[in-house]
Amino acid sequence: MSLVTFDAARRRWLLSTPRTSYVVGLKDDDTPVCLHWGPRLSADQAAALPEPAAFMGSSFDESGTGEELLTEAGARFGAASLQIRFPGGDTGIEWRYTGHTIDAGHLTLRLRDRVHPAEVTLHYRLRPDTDVIERWTEIAAEAPVTLLRCDSAAWNPPPLPGYRLSHATGGWAAENTLRRAEPPVGETVLTSRRGITSHQANPWLMIDAGEATEEHGEVWSAALAWSGSWRITVARTPGGRLSWTGGFGHEGLTWQGAAWTTPVFAGLYSTGGYGAASRTWHHYVNEHVRPAARETRPVLYNSWEAVGFEVGEESQKRLAALAARAGAEVFVMDDAWFGGRTSDRAGLGDWWPNPERFPGGLTPLIEEVHRLGMRFGLWAEPEMVNPDSDLYRAHPDWVIHQPGRERTELRHQLFLDFSRPEVADWAHKWLHRLVSEHAIDFLKWDCNRTFTQADPGEMWAGHVRAVYSILDRLRADHPHLRVEACSGGGGRTDLGMMARTDQVWTSDNADAADRLSIQHGFTQIYPAGAMAAWVTDSPNPLTGRRTSLAYRFHVAMAGVLGLGGDLLNWSEQELDEAAALVGMYKDIRDVVQHGELRRLRGAVQYTLGDRVVVLAYKGPAAFGAPGVPLRLSGLDPDARYRDEDTGAVHHGVLLTARGLIPPFPHDDYASALIRLRKEQL
Ligand code: GLA
């Protein structure tokens, strides 16, 4: 069956994914509305969906619910997806349908305003292998108009007996705290006004009726592919409906112009609880968003936590030797290799090797890293400048600022305005030159501050688009280059960044116990194969917590393992243990990075082909209580699974129905790695 079919008599479009359907229709007045978002329907069943409720003509009607993009025209009182100002002051769009196109899985609905020459095109893109539907909006006006808001899409689950909203909040070193709560009757705004995706909120949500679990229940979810300011408004009406609208920008911004395309706001419906919703996201992100997701990400070493700003050729070489000994495959030199960057007060913007620290340039270090059998990676923060830099002295006007106002410095740095073509060109040129002139295989693209004094106009989106375009060009010109997205840790974790990077630096907090919750929130939407995680020193420099090397490894092995500790201070025994654990990770990493992820109680399970990997964690011991068996999930009940380490053989049905006691050492913050292989009959 085709992905999109049109029922001309009823003016409705049936969008079919492998397990779900979405039906969009037109009301009598041409308003596009969602008629169904749920289980898969046949054409007959879709035709039998009731017509959308007619407007009752009362001021007190709940009009606007169910609309695909809520405008301000007429009797609509909800949070508008589209706020447009025409010359002369008219607002809103009064819909007039002008046609549609279906190109395989891509449906475009063309509409225009009844009075003004403004066209609005609603896009829907489906793919045969995923339940995720991508939606975005395009606007074209004959003369410049002002936009206060232009969301990508509004999403409308069916009326439910109750509602629960899942989303992530956080802060620096505390990203991705999963929140699950009943949304109030009213409007709930999830947003970033910082010019970056933010640590405080992440642009996704899940909605269920309050009954879903990790394994069961209907879940509706959406995630926005945008790396700057964004807003999602969830509206729950007193009458019992819930919908949300979302897109880039935030309140108070205006754009003047004649054409806009929004970022993608993707959505999915799932019946297998939060876990199945997450797995559908992971599959979608790996198959259709990330550029090289099928590759297995290497183990990297990063020198930041070891040396901070004390970077030098000799000490980097010493670290590289130890990193290679521990099994690292990429050696990444972090901050402070360039210009006059010896602290966070100077040097950003001067992207040439510091001549005192690297008298022969970067090549001697790169050659040594290669000699040790590793690839070389480098940190950069292209969007930033310290006022104490040659770049700023030459171009003080290149930063985001408002004439006459003080330029707020955050971490002693200012934000370069990449929406200005000459600034973005400068950044692209030096990056291109740096990668062309050196054997650099990996770039960590950082962004350690937020916008301030930003003009509330086009630059909010223009800057992000320029970042995207520089990354896209770099990747096209240097196909071997792999990129890590970083923004003071996970401040730019989103589908927009994932589309042009290979992994995300999940958080500056590498404390293994804290990481468990950060990783739990991350994997709600984003796949483990993009989740960079380092093993660093104990006690942890941020939290002071002491944990065993095995525990730190087992937490970091749940994603893309890296090493970030001061290896110069590790004992021979620790280095040997690290090398053995890196070896163990190399054995399981295909299962972790490419397998299906299941969040269990106090554990994460990955399944790929006949292999099952479980990483189980125990918090501080309480009252000497005996362990609770860990029930695995998604196994073949009729199969037997052999423990690759002990040789024990388990029935699949018993692993899921009874579970097993993980072989934890007798300690606080203990962990266990279980490797099972399905036996061939
Ligand atoms: C940010 C990053 C860190 C490190 C520092 C360097 O905080 O998240 O990993 O690169 O910048 O200044």
XYZ file of C-alpha atoms and ligand atoms in Angstrom:
693
model
C 0.000 0.000 0.000
C 1.271 3.491 -0.710
C 2.452 5.623 2.139
C 0.024 8.434 1.340
C -3.395 8.136 -0.293
C -5.955 10.820 -1.044
C -9.703 10.399 -0.591
C -10.935 13.121 -2.951
C -14.605 12.758 -1.998
C -13.905 13.386 1.662
C -10.874 15.627 1.178
C -8.693 13.607 3.504
C -5.242 12.105 3.261
C -4.302 8.808 4.849
C -0.671 8.600 5.873
C 0.441 5.060 6.660
C 3.566 4.017 8.502
C 4.447 0.369 9.263
C 2.346 0.273 12.444
C 0.428 3.545 12.581
C -1.765 5.895 10.598
C -2.221 9.629 10.521
C -5.221 11.157 8.796
C -5.368 14.814 7.895
C -8.528 16.308 6.471
C -10.044 19.647 5.559
C -12.997 21.163 7.338
C -15.752 22.823 5.310
C -13.908 26.121 5.623
C -10.636 24.462 4.411
C -9.010 24.408 7.833
C -6.600 21.452 7.913
C -7.252 19.196 10.892
C -5.957 15.940 12.313
C -8.692 13.284 12.162
C -6.627 10.394 13.462
C -3.191 9.713 14.907
C -3.006 6.185 16.205
C -3.238 2.548 15.061
C -2.928 1.724 11.409
C -6.137 2.099 9.365
C -7.253 0.753 6.001
C -8.661 3.174 3.439
C -12.197 2.053 4.408
C -11.552 2.618 8.057
C -10.063 6.049 7.378
C -13.113 6.926 5.282
C -15.326 5.988 8.213
C -13.676 8.488 10.555
C -16.242 11.073 11.617
C -16.120 14.503 10.072
C -14.415 17.059 12.285
C -16.826 18.712 14.672
C -18.304 21.837 13.152
C -17.761 25.168 14.841
C -20.722 25.728 17.133
C -20.820 29.467 16.656
C -20.445 30.147 20.331
C -17.754 32.318 21.855
C -17.186 29.589 24.367
C -16.486 26.770 21.949
C -13.148 24.949 22.149
C -12.362 25.927 18.587
C -8.882 25.390 17.294
C -8.226 22.001 18.855
C -7.296 19.428 16.285
C -5.893 21.942 13.789
C -2.683 21.126 11.956
C -1.306 24.625 12.402
C -3.280 26.925 14.626
C -3.548 30.485 13.317
C -4.961 33.632 14.888
C -7.751 34.150 12.385
C -11.378 34.164 13.480
C -12.701 32.474 16.599
C -9.469 30.785 17.652
C -8.124 31.394 21.105
C -5.388 28.810 21.574
C -1.612 29.306 21.476
C -1.111 30.110 17.788
C 1.390 28.132 15.739
C 1.439 30.889 13.169
C 1.402 34.578 14.049
C 1.661 36.665 10.933
C 1.300 40.449 10.454
C 0.413 41.715 7.012
C 1.193 45.257 5.926
C -1.766 47.271 7.164
C -2.101 45.212 10.329
C -4.216 42.184 9.356
C -3.344 39.098 11.367
C -3.763 35.367 10.981
C -4.423 33.134 8.008
C -7.932 32.339 6.801
C -7.334 29.039 5.111
C -8.038 28.430 1.467
C -6.914 25.069 0.105
C -5.218 25.289 -3.300
C -3.956 21.744 -3.939
C -1.650 18.988 -2.899
C 1.182 16.821 -4.193
C 2.150 13.308 -3.223
C 5.676 12.256 -4.054
C 6.214 8.758 -2.605
C 6.126 9.427 1.129
C 6.119 13.204 0.864
C 2.759 14.955 1.043
C 2.506 18.699 0.601
C -0.734 20.502 1.336
C -0.874 23.893 -0.270
C -3.011 26.568 1.314
C -3.189 30.341 1.166
C -4.826 33.199 2.927
C -8.237 34.227 1.593
C -7.303 37.892 1.436
C -3.534 38.333 1.302
C -1.053 36.841 -1.177
C 0.529 34.488 1.335
C 0.986 30.756 0.772
C 1.433 28.219 3.519
C 2.593 24.729 2.612
C 2.299 21.931 5.141
C 4.827 19.160 4.596
C 4.556 15.542 5.767
C 7.303 13.035 5.049
C 7.021 9.316 5.728
C 9.452 6.482 5.152
C 8.586 2.827 4.702
C 10.647 1.626 7.672
C 9.623 3.993 10.456
C 6.532 5.181 12.316
C 8.089 8.638 12.606
C 6.334 11.301 10.555
C 8.359 14.398 9.742
C 6.430 17.635 9.489
C 7.420 21.178 8.635
C 5.929 24.365 7.242
C 6.874 26.708 4.443
C 5.572 30.231 3.990
C 5.832 32.411 0.919
C 4.394 35.912 0.679
C 4.461 38.241 -2.288
C 5.514 41.172 -0.159
C 7.457 41.123 3.089
C 5.332 40.319 6.099
C 6.210 40.116 9.767
C 6.196 36.814 11.566
C 5.986 36.669 15.317
C 5.784 32.910 15.304
C 6.073 30.217 12.681
C 5.892 26.753 14.169
C 6.760 23.607 12.284
C 3.565 21.766 13.220
C 0.822 21.306 15.750
C 0.263 17.732 16.943
C -3.047 16.369 18.193
C -3.366 13.049 19.965
C -6.946 11.817 20.389
C -8.871 12.799 23.526
C -7.610 10.656 26.415
C -9.143 10.006 29.826
C -6.130 11.665 31.432
C -2.766 13.009 30.378
C 0.817 12.640 31.423
C 3.637 14.685 29.958
C 7.200 13.359 29.813
C 10.005 15.770 29.023
C 13.565 16.594 30.068
C 14.875 19.474 32.131
C 18.289 20.126 33.609
C 21.246 22.416 33.865
C 24.964 22.424 33.209
C 26.381 19.087 34.402
C 22.802 17.933 35.011
C 21.280 17.481 31.563
C 18.310 15.296 30.665
C 16.490 14.935 33.969
C 13.405 13.016 32.960
C 10.168 14.578 34.244
C 6.858 12.762 34.169
C 3.841 14.639 35.450
C 0.228 15.404 34.697
C 0.112 18.633 32.689
C -2.151 21.315 34.150
C -5.315 22.421 32.391
C -3.800 25.469 30.720
C -0.668 25.995 28.676
C 2.701 24.483 29.518
C 5.662 25.991 27.701
C 8.856 24.031 27.154
C 11.426 26.402 25.712
C 14.943 27.690 25.284
C 15.446 31.436 24.831
C 19.227 31.107 24.894
C 20.078 30.818 21.203
C 21.166 27.201 21.796
C 19.076 24.101 22.434
C 19.925 24.477 26.141
C 20.722 22.369 29.168
C 17.543 23.524 30.887
C 15.055 21.926 28.502
C 15.332 19.633 25.492
C 12.987 19.927 22.492
C 10.960 16.744 22.763
C 7.989 15.411 24.668
C 5.926 12.286 25.163
C 2.253 12.169 26.053
C 0.355 9.225 27.457
C -2.900 8.749 29.297
C -1.124 8.367 32.626
C -1.005 4.594 32.383
C 1.938 3.863 30.102
C 4.975 2.070 31.473
C 8.367 1.339 30.016
C 6.893 -1.781 28.365
C 3.203 -1.099 27.821
C 0.779 1.539 26.727
C 0.076 4.111 24.051
C 2.535 6.980 23.715
C 2.482 9.999 21.416
C 5.789 11.783 21.042
C 7.466 14.571 19.076
C 10.994 15.929 18.737
C 12.207 19.099 17.065
C 15.249 19.188 14.778
C 16.609 22.579 15.808
C 19.709 23.745 17.661
C 18.813 27.309 18.611
C 15.980 28.870 20.605
C 12.762 26.890 20.417
C 9.351 26.651 21.975
C 6.813 23.878 22.428
C 3.475 24.862 23.942
C 1.337 22.051 25.311
C -2.286 23.104 25.679
C -4.731 21.095 27.764
C -8.252 22.411 27.596
C -10.856 22.315 30.341
C -12.923 20.248 27.909
C -10.365 17.430 27.980
C -8.341 17.876 24.803
C -4.588 18.145 24.608
C -2.430 19.295 21.720
C 0.924 20.921 21.255
C 2.528 23.261 18.789
C 6.252 23.705 18.399
C 9.011 25.207 16.379
C 12.008 27.476 16.368
C 12.303 30.865 18.023
C 10.576 32.063 21.134
C 8.070 34.724 22.026
C 9.179 38.254 21.291
C 11.020 37.478 18.070
C 9.980 38.909 14.736
C 11.129 38.111 11.245
C 10.586 40.354 8.247
C 10.627 38.667 4.914
C 8.795 36.841 2.198
C 9.817 33.185 2.591
C 10.475 30.813 5.464
C 11.009 27.125 5.938
C 10.783 25.773 9.445
C 12.825 22.948 10.902
C 11.343 19.457 11.059
C 9.136 18.637 14.039
C 8.889 14.848 13.901
C 6.260 12.785 15.683
C 5.372 9.167 16.369
C 2.659 7.041 17.916
C 3.623 3.836 19.664
C 1.794 1.123 21.582
C 4.695 -0.471 23.414
C 5.178 2.040 26.213
C 8.027 4.503 26.593
C 10.578 1.855 25.736
C 9.096 1.097 22.310
C 8.665 4.819 21.626
C 12.360 5.321 22.406
C 13.396 2.415 20.189
C 11.353 3.828 17.317
C 13.147 7.163 17.793
C 16.540 5.440 17.952
C 15.895 3.534 14.747
C 14.676 6.685 12.983
C 17.647 8.753 14.175
C 20.110 6.057 13.127
C 18.534 5.350 9.752
C 17.419 8.821 8.691
C 19.105 11.520 10.746
C 22.706 10.690 11.662
C 25.095 10.800 8.705
C 27.221 7.736 9.505
C 25.262 5.844 12.136
C 26.145 2.441 10.717
C 29.769 2.966 11.560
C 30.973 1.784 14.924
C 32.243 4.710 16.944
C 35.826 4.319 18.134
C 37.055 4.606 21.731
C 38.530 8.052 22.163
C 40.750 9.634 24.734
C 40.185 13.336 25.536
C 42.707 15.291 27.572
C 40.388 17.967 29.050
C 39.808 16.561 32.521
C 43.448 15.503 32.779
C 45.152 18.796 31.960
C 42.513 21.542 31.594
C 44.284 24.523 30.020
C 47.790 23.125 30.704
C 48.264 21.778 27.209
C 51.697 21.165 25.711
C 53.286 18.964 23.090
C 55.269 16.806 25.499
C 52.470 16.238 28.022
C 50.024 15.453 25.219
C 52.465 12.901 23.832
C 52.817 11.297 27.257
C 49.038 11.084 27.596
C 48.763 9.731 24.069
C 51.154 6.890 24.891
C 49.058 5.900 27.904
C 45.792 6.313 26.002
C 47.097 3.964 23.313
C 48.167 1.498 25.975
C 44.640 1.558 27.395
C 43.200 0.798 23.966
C 42.041 4.240 22.745
C 41.614 4.563 18.989
C 41.322 8.351 18.684
C 43.334 10.880 20.675
C 41.543 14.219 21.060
C 43.361 17.326 22.188
C 40.850 19.615 23.876
C 40.920 23.351 24.634
C 44.046 25.579 24.869
C 46.175 24.448 21.935
C 45.742 27.701 19.993
C 46.460 31.433 20.021
C 47.045 32.904 23.460
C 44.635 30.472 25.096
C 46.239 29.585 28.393
C 43.061 30.146 30.433
C 39.426 30.842 29.618
C 40.188 34.583 29.518
C 41.988 34.791 26.179
C 42.592 33.359 22.752
C 39.202 32.193 21.413
C 39.105 33.327 17.803
C 42.857 32.908 17.170
C 42.826 29.461 15.636
C 46.477 28.737 15.052
C 48.691 26.521 17.203
C 50.131 28.350 20.184
C 53.782 28.805 19.078
C 55.157 28.356 22.577
C 53.221 25.174 23.261
C 53.575 23.729 19.758
C 56.752 25.229 18.290
C 56.640 22.892 15.314
C 52.874 23.261 14.835
C 50.476 20.390 15.422
C 52.130 17.946 13.043
C 54.729 16.472 15.448
C 51.956 15.574 17.915
C 49.704 14.221 15.162
C 52.556 12.066 13.837
C 53.218 10.683 17.292
C 49.511 9.906 17.745
C 49.558 8.079 14.415
C 52.721 6.231 15.343
C 50.871 5.008 18.425
C 48.148 3.650 16.145
C 45.455 6.239 16.896
C 43.625 8.842 14.887
C 43.851 12.496 15.866
C 41.029 14.784 16.967
C 40.883 18.424 17.986
C 38.595 20.704 19.992
C 37.305 23.978 18.583
C 34.732 26.550 19.565
C 34.196 28.291 16.234
C 31.299 30.551 17.253
C 33.193 32.241 20.067
C 35.691 34.980 20.697
C 37.448 36.244 23.807
C 37.702 40.037 23.886
C 41.387 39.388 24.581
C 42.169 38.013 21.121
C 43.577 39.270 17.843
C 40.262 38.464 16.170
C 38.272 40.696 18.489
C 40.799 43.496 18.277
C 40.431 43.360 14.493
C 36.645 42.836 14.340
C 34.883 44.060 17.480
C 31.693 44.465 15.449
C 31.502 40.742 14.552
C 29.915 39.757 17.850
C 26.235 39.657 18.702
C 25.667 42.980 20.389
C 23.455 46.008 20.537
C 25.135 49.350 19.907
C 25.341 51.343 23.109
C 24.656 48.382 25.384
C 27.255 46.564 27.394
C 28.331 43.254 25.842
C 27.588 40.624 28.452
C 30.535 38.281 28.756
C 29.861 34.694 29.764
C 32.956 32.597 30.514
C 34.810 35.759 29.408
C 33.639 35.276 25.848
C 31.309 36.791 23.272
C 29.216 35.163 20.553
C 30.230 35.700 16.923
C 27.252 36.512 14.726
C 27.304 33.802 12.044
C 24.147 35.191 10.472
C 26.528 37.727 8.932
C 27.943 35.990 5.859
C 31.451 37.460 6.240
C 31.715 36.063 9.778
C 30.453 32.602 8.826
C 32.810 32.621 5.806
C 35.755 33.421 8.013
C 34.874 30.478 10.291
C 34.392 28.080 7.412
C 37.711 29.103 5.849
C 39.880 28.544 8.904
C 38.158 25.268 9.743
C 38.562 24.058 6.172
C 42.215 25.082 6.169
C 42.885 23.475 9.556
C 41.399 20.152 8.462
C 42.998 20.323 4.993
C 46.482 21.055 6.305
C 46.502 18.503 9.112
C 45.573 14.855 9.446
C 42.553 15.622 11.614
C 39.920 12.884 11.716
C 37.721 14.207 14.494
C 36.497 17.607 15.541
C 34.784 18.439 18.813
C 32.606 21.464 18.015
C 31.904 23.254 21.280
C 29.705 26.241 22.150
C 30.119 27.430 25.699
C 27.757 30.342 26.019
C 24.314 31.576 25.109
C 23.040 34.606 23.213
C 22.698 37.954 24.970
C 21.935 41.374 23.468
C 20.701 39.550 20.386
C 18.592 41.421 17.907
C 15.140 39.821 18.184
C 15.022 39.208 14.439
C 16.379 37.056 11.664
C 19.756 36.354 13.296
C 18.272 33.920 15.821
C 17.588 31.474 13.034
C 20.299 32.714 10.672
C 23.069 31.919 13.105
C 21.952 28.311 13.579
C 21.544 27.808 9.847
C 25.074 29.092 9.289
C 26.423 26.608 11.854
C 24.584 23.841 9.992
C 25.900 24.977 6.660
C 29.530 25.138 7.851
C 29.264 21.619 9.286
C 27.629 20.343 6.108
C 30.330 21.862 3.919
C 33.139 20.553 6.111
C 31.704 17.057 5.985
C 31.212 17.205 2.231
C 34.786 18.423 1.646
C 36.338 16.053 4.193
C 34.323 12.832 4.075
C 36.597 11.161 6.642
C 35.943 13.861 9.258
C 33.828 12.843 12.250
C 32.323 15.450 14.547
C 31.228 15.571 18.163
C 28.548 18.106 19.093
C 29.218 19.801 22.398
C 27.862 22.831 24.166
C 29.252 22.972 27.667
C 28.373 19.261 27.699
C 24.931 18.462 26.316
C 23.580 21.963 25.597
C 23.173 21.168 21.916
C 21.632 17.719 21.992
C 18.945 17.675 19.321
C 18.023 16.122 15.978
C 19.300 19.174 14.050
C 22.817 18.709 15.392
C 22.576 14.925 15.103
C 21.939 15.284 11.384
C 25.465 16.620 10.898
C 27.522 15.167 13.729
C 28.453 11.649 14.814
C 28.143 11.830 18.561
C 27.139 14.214 21.297
C 29.212 15.064 24.350
C 26.431 14.151 26.739
C 27.462 16.188 29.780
C 30.466 17.781 31.435
C 29.461 15.695 34.419
C 31.326 12.401 34.115
C 30.456 11.213 37.637
C 29.254 7.693 36.915
C 26.335 7.718 39.368
C 25.053 11.075 38.081
C 25.547 9.888 34.527
C 23.024 7.110 35.002
C 20.188 9.618 35.231
C 21.642 11.835 32.479
C 21.903 8.803 30.195
C 18.423 7.634 31.151
C 17.009 10.972 29.975
C 19.213 11.052 26.858
C 18.065 7.657 25.618
C 14.393 8.593 25.784
C 14.854 9.982 22.270
C 18.506 9.749 21.246
C 20.389 6.511 20.491
C 23.218 5.043 22.565
C 25.450 5.090 19.476
C 25.490 8.903 19.663
C 25.951 9.167 23.429
C 29.584 9.915 24.255
C 30.625 8.861 27.759
C 34.066 9.028 29.360
C 35.670 7.220 32.213
C 37.462 9.804 34.346
C 39.210 9.928 37.705
C 38.017 8.920 41.148
C 37.205 10.831 43.289
C 35.232 12.606 40.587
C 36.531 16.203 40.256
C 32.976 17.602 40.157
C 31.169 15.585 42.825
C 33.995 14.151 44.937
C 32.366 10.723 44.694
C 34.635 7.679 44.774
C 33.644 4.774 42.567
C 35.500 1.743 41.291
C 37.071 1.713 37.858
C 34.760 -1.122 36.812
C 31.664 0.881 37.811
C 32.855 3.947 35.902
C 33.534 1.774 32.878
C 30.232 -0.045 33.043
C 28.358 3.283 33.076
C 30.361 4.705 30.164
C 30.092 1.427 28.225
C 26.333 2.073 27.957
C 27.081 4.524 25.141
C 30.152 5.449 23.112
C 32.996 4.730 25.509
C 35.773 7.262 25.904
C 38.537 7.867 28.401
C 38.985 11.262 29.986
C 40.983 10.775 33.160
C 44.501 11.878 34.026
C 46.181 8.670 32.953
C 49.524 9.995 34.181
C 48.187 9.440 37.688
C 46.744 5.999 37.111
C 48.678 3.066 38.550
C 50.007 0.279 36.363
C 47.279 -1.929 37.789
C 44.579 0.625 36.893
C 45.966 0.979 33.378
C 45.924 -2.802 32.965
C 42.363 -3.009 34.271
C 41.354 -0.139 31.973
C 42.886 -1.900 28.979
C 40.974 -5.073 29.830
C 37.703 -3.145 30.186
C 38.293 -1.292 26.906
C 38.853 -4.702 25.340
C 35.578 -5.892 26.822
C 33.815 -2.815 25.414
C 35.222 -3.529 21.963
C 33.642 -6.950 22.234
C 30.183 -5.596 23.101
C 30.119 -2.226 21.398
C 28.351 -3.311 18.236
C 25.506 -4.568 20.412
C 25.463 -1.328 22.449
C 25.806 1.073 19.537
C 23.636 -0.717 16.982
C 21.347 -2.935 19.053
C 17.912 -2.354 20.539
C 18.003 -0.611 23.890
C 15.743 -1.578 26.782
C 15.724 0.330 30.030
C 15.245 -2.135 32.884
C 15.071 -1.406 36.610
C 18.621 -0.360 37.456
C 20.014 -1.744 34.211
C 20.167 -1.264 30.467
C 19.811 -4.146 28.048
C 20.952 -4.177 24.424
C 19.996 -6.817 21.898
C 21.515 -7.338 18.470
C 21.051 -10.545 16.512
C 21.750 -13.425 18.892
C 23.634 -11.303 21.417
C 22.271 -9.691 24.570
C 24.318 -7.332 26.720
C 23.121 -6.137 30.112
C 24.803 -3.417 32.144
C 23.399 -3.482 35.685
C 24.028 -0.957 38.443
C 23.548 -0.919 42.188
C 23.370 2.311 44.177
C 24.553 2.770 47.758
C 23.851 -0.405 49.764
C 20.742 -0.051 51.939
C 20.260 -2.158 55.107
C 22.104 -5.079 53.546
C 18.950 -5.946 51.604
C 19.351 -8.902 49.241
C 19.333 -8.121 45.558
C 16.142 -8.264 43.526
C 16.263 -10.390 40.390
C 16.603 -8.376 37.227
C 13.973 -9.327 34.671
C 15.201 -9.039 31.107
C 12.967 -8.026 28.261
C 12.219 -8.741 24.630
C 13.907 -12.164 24.564
C 12.778 -15.225 22.663
C 10.859 -17.189 25.337
C 11.567 -20.520 23.666
C 15.281 -19.948 23.226
C 18.134 -20.650 25.601
C 20.758 -18.046 26.319
C 24.300 -18.939 27.310
C 26.189 -16.591 29.620
C 29.396 -15.971 27.705
C 31.378 -15.440 30.899
C 30.126 -18.199 33.192
C 28.844 -20.704 30.656
C 25.496 -20.905 32.503
C 22.525 -21.539 30.223
C 19.190 -19.784 30.858
C 15.739 -20.261 29.364
C 14.541 -17.075 27.650
C 11.168 -17.358 29.318
C 12.754 -17.557 32.763
C 15.068 -14.627 32.125
C 12.016 -12.482 31.434
C 9.569 -14.031 33.919
C 11.914 -14.606 36.895
C 15.057 -12.713 36.007
C 18.557 -13.233 37.291
C 20.586 -11.760 40.120
C 23.398 -9.702 38.587
C 26.820 -10.774 39.867
C 27.472 -7.516 41.729
C 30.627 -7.189 43.799
C 29.892 -6.591 47.504
C 30.234 -2.804 47.403
C 28.460 0.537 47.051
C 28.021 1.680 43.460
C 28.627 -1.811 42.192
C 27.949 -2.890 38.640
C 27.861 -5.971 36.485
C 28.201 -6.707 32.806
C 26.304 -9.728 31.546
C 26.889 -11.074 28.041
C 24.420 -13.626 26.750
C 24.274 -15.397 23.457
C 21.177 -17.068 22.114
C 21.909 -20.723 21.476
C 21.228 -22.062 18.027
C 18.970 -25.105 18.195
C 33.268 22.708 27.580
C 33.206 21.253 27.182
C 34.318 20.505 27.871
C 35.644 21.108 27.477
C 35.667 22.589 27.817
C 36.918 23.255 27.280
O 32.967 22.876 28.928
O 31.958 20.703 27.455
O 34.283 19.135 27.531
O 35.853 20.921 26.101
O 34.541 23.259 27.287
O 37.000 24.589 27.599
